[in-house]
mmCIF file of C-alpha atoms in Angstrom:
data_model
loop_
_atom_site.group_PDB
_atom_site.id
_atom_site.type_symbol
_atom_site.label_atom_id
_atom_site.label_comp_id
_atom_site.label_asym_id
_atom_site.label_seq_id
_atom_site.Cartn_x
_atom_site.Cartn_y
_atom_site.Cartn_z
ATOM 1 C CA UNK A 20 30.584 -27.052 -3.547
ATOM 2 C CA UNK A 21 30.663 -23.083 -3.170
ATOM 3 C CA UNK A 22 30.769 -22.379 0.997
ATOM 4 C CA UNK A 23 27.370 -20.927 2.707
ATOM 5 C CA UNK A 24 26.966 -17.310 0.722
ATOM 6 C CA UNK A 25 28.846 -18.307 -2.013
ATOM 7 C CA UNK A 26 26.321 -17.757 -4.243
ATOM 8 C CA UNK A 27 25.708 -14.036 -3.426
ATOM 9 C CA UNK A 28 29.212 -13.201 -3.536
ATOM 10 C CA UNK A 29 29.821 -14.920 -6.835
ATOM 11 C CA UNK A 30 27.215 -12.379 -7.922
ATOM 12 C CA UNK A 31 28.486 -9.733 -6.749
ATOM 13 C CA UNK A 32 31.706 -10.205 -8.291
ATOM 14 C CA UNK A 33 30.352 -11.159 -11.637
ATOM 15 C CA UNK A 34 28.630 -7.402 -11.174
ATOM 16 C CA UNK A 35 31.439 -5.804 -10.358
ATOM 17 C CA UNK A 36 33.173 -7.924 -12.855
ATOM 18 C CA UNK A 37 30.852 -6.603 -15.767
ATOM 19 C CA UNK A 38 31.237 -3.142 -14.461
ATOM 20 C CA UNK A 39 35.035 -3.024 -14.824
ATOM 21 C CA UNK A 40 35.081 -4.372 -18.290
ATOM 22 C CA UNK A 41 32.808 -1.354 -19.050
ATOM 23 C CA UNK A 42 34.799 1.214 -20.822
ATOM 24 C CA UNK A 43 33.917 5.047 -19.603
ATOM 25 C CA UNK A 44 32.014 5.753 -22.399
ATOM 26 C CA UNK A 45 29.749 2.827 -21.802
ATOM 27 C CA UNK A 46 29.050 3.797 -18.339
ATOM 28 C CA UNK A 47 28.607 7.257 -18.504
ATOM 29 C CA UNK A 48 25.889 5.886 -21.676
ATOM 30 C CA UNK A 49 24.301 3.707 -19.190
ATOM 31 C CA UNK A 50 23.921 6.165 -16.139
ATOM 32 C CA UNK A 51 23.089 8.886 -18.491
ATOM 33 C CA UNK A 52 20.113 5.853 -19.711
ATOM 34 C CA UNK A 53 19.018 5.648 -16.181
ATOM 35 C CA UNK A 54 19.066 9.096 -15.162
ATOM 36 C CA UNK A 55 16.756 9.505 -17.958
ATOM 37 C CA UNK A 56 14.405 6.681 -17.282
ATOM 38 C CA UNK A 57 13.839 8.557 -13.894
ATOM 39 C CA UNK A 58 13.446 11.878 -14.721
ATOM 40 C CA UNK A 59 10.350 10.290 -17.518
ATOM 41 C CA UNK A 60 9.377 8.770 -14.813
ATOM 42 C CA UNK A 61 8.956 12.343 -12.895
ATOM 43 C CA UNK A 62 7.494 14.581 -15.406
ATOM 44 C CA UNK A 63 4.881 11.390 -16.122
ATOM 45 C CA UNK A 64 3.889 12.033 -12.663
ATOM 46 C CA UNK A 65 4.073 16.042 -12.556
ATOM 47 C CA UNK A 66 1.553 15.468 -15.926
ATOM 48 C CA UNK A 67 -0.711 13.620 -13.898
ATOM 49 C CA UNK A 68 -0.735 16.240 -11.209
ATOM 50 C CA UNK A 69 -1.833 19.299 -13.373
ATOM 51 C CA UNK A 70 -4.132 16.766 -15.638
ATOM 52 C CA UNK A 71 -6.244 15.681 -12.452
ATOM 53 C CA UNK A 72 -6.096 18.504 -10.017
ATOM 54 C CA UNK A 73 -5.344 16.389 -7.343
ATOM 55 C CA UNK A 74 -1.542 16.571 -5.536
ATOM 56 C CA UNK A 75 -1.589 12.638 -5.513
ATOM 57 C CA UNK A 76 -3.433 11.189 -8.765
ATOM 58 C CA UNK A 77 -2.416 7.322 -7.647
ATOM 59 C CA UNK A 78 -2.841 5.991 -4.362
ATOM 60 C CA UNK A 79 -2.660 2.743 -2.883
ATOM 61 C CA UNK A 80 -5.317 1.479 0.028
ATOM 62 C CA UNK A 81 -3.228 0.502 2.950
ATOM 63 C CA UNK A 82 -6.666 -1.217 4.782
ATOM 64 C CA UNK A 83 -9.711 -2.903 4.741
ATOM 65 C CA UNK A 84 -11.663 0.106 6.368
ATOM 66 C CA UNK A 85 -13.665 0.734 2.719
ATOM 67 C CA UNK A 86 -14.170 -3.700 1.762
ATOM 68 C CA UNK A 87 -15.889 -4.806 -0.211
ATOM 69 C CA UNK A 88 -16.035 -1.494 -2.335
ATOM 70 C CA UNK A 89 -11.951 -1.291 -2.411
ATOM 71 C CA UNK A 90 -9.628 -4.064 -0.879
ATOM 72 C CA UNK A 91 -6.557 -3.474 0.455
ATOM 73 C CA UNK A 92 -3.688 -3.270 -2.113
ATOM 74 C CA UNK A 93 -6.249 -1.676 -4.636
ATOM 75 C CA UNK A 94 -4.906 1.205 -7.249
ATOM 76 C CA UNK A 95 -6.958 4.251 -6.894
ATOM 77 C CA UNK A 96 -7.213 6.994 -9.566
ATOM 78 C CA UNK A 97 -8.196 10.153 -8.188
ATOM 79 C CA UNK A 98 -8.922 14.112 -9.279
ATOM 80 C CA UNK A 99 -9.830 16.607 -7.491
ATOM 81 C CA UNK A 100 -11.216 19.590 -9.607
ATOM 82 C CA UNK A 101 -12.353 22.418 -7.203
ATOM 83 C CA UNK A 102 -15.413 23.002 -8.869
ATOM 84 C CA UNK A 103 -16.874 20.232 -8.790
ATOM 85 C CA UNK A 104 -19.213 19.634 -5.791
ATOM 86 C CA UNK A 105 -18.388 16.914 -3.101
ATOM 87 C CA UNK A 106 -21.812 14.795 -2.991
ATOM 88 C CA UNK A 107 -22.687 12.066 -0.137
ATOM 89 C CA UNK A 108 -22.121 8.410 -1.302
ATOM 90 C CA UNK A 109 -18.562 9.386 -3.125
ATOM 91 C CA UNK A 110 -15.633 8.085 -2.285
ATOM 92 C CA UNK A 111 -13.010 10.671 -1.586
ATOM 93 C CA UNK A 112 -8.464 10.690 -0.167
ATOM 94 C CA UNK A 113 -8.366 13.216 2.445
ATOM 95 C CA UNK A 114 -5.292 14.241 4.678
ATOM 96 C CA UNK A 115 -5.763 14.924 8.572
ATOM 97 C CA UNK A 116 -3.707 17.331 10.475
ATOM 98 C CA UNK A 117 -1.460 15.255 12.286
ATOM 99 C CA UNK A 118 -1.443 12.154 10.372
ATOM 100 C CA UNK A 119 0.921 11.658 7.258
ATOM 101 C CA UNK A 120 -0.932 8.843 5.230
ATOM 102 C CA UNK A 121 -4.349 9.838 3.445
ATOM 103 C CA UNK A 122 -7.166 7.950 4.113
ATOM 104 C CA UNK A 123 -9.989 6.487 2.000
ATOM 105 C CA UNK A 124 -13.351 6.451 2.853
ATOM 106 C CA UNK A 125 -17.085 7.746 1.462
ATOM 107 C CA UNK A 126 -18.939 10.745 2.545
ATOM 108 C CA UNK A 127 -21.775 9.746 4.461
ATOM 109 C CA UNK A 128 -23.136 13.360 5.261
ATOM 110 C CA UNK A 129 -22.966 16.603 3.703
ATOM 111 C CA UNK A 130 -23.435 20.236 4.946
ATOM 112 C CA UNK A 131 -23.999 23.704 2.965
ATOM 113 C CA UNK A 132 -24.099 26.605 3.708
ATOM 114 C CA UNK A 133 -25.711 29.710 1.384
ATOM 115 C CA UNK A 134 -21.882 30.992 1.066
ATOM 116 C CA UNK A 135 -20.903 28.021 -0.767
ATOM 117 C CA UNK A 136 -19.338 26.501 2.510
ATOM 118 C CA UNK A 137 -18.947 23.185 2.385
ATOM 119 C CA UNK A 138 -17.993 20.434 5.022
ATOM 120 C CA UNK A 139 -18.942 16.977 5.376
ATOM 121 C CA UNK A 140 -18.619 13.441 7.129
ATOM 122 C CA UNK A 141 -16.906 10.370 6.237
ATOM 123 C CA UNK A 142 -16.526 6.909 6.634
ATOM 124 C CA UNK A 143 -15.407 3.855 6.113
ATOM 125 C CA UNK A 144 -17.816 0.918 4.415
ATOM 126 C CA UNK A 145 -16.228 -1.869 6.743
ATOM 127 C CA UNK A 146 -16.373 0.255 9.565
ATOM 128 C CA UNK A 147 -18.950 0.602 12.418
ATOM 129 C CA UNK A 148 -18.395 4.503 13.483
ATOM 130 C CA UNK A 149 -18.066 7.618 11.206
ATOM 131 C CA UNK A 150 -14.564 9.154 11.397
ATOM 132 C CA UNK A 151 -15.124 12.181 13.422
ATOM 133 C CA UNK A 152 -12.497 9.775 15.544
ATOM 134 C CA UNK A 153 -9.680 10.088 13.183
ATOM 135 C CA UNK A 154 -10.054 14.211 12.791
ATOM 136 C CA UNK A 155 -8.123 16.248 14.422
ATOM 137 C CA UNK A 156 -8.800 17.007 17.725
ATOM 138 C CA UNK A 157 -12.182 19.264 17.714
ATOM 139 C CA UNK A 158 -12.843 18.894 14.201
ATOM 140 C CA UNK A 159 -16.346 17.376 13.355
ATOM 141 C CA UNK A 160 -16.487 18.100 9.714
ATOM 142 C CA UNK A 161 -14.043 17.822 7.083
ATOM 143 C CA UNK A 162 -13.691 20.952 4.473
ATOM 144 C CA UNK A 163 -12.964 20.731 0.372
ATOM 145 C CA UNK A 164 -9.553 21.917 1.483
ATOM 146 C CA UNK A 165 -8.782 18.596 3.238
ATOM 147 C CA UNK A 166 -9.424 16.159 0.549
ATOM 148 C CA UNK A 167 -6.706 15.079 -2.029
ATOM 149 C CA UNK A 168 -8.762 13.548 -4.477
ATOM 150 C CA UNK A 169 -12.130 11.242 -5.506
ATOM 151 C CA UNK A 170 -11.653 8.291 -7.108
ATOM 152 C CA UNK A 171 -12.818 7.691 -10.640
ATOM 153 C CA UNK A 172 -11.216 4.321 -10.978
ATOM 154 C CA UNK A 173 -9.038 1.484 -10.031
ATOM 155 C CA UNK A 174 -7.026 -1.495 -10.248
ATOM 156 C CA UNK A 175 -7.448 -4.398 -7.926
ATOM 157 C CA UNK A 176 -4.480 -5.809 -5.891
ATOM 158 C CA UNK A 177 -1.898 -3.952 -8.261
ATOM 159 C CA UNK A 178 -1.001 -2.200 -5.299
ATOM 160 C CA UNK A 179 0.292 -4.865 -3.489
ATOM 161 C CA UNK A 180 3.992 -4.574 -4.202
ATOM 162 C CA UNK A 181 4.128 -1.338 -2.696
ATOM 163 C CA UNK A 182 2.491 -2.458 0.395
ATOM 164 C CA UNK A 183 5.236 -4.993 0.395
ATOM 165 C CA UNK A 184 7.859 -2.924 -0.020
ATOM 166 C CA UNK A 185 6.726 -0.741 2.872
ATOM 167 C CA UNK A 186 6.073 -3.883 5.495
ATOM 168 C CA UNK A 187 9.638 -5.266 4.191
ATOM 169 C CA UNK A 188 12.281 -2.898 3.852
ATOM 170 C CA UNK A 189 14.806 -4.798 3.140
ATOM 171 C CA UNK A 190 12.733 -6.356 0.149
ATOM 172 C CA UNK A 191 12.128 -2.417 -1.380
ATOM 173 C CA UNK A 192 16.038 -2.157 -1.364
ATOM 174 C CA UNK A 193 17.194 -5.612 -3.192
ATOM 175 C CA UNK A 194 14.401 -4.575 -5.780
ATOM 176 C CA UNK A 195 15.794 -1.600 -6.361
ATOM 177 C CA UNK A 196 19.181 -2.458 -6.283
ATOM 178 C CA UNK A 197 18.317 -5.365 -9.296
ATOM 179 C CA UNK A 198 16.940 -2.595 -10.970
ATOM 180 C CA UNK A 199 19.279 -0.185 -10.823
ATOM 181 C CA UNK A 200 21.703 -2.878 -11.728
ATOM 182 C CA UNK A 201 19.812 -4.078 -14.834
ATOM 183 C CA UNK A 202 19.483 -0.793 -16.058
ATOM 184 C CA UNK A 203 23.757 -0.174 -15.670
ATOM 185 C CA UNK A 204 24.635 -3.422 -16.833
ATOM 186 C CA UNK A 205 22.159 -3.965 -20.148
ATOM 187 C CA UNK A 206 23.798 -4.275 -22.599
ATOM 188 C CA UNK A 207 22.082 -2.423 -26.409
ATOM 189 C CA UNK A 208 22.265 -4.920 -28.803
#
């Protein structure tokens, strides 16, 4: 019977085993395969960003501030075209001075002014309170200028492995590592 972490080593070695019987040409193929899977992977994203407006077209909800319209885990799709007006009863990703995550919630309230100006209030379905709370200090009103995008769609729960990954570190690393793996080690048939 293997010892206690037998397993994991034998694994390792048969990866390091496969990669050894690689000869250069095959490994530069299959890091040249990767590094190509990743950079589609980035201009898929950058064609996202100039197709909806908005800096962050996908976002996950991290909370249960906007239940039972969006649970947490939920895949948003956003856009954020500039001139289209912000109206009460949307649902809108703004950022916060201070605060690195967006957050997701529906304007409640909304003020203009005969410039054009526009600011307005949010908050969050499940929540009691509007958000003047989580502003930044002083600020009663968000502007256009804060928000990152309205959502036009989503997927439920698909967001879930990221929220995983972020509560479990460790677990976002092993993935990755499998995948990167996978990707070196497959073999074209």
């Amino acid at each position: 019977w293997p010892r206690s972490g037998g397993i994991r080593g034998g694994a390792a070695m048969d990866l390091f085993g496969d990669l050894r019987r690689m000869n250069k040409r095959q490994l530069y193929y299959q890091v040249l395969n990767f590094a190509m899977i990743v950079s589609s992977a980035l201009m898929i994203w950058k064609g996202l960003i100039v197709i909806t407006g908005s800096e962050s077209p996908i976002v996950v909800v991290l909370s249960g501030s906007m239940e039972p319209a969006f649970h947490r885990g939920d895949l948003l799709f956003l856009t954020n075209f500039h001139d289209d007006p912000i109206r009460a009863g949307e649902i809108v990703v703004f950022k916060v001075e201070g605060r690195d995550i967006p957050i997701v919630h529906r304007v409640i309230k909304v003020h203009e002014k005969g410039n054009g100006n526009i600011k307005f209030l949010t908050k969050g379905d499940n929540n009691e309170v509007d958000d003047r709370g989580l502003y930044k200090e002083g600020q009663n009103w968000l502007e256009k200028k804060d928000v990152v995008g309205r959502a036009r769609g989503f997927l439920p729960y698909v967001g879930m492995v990221t929220i995983i990954m972020n509560d479990y570190p460790k677990f976002k690393y092993a993935l990755l590592a499998v995948m990167g793996a996978y990707v070196l080690l497959k073999r074209e048939s």
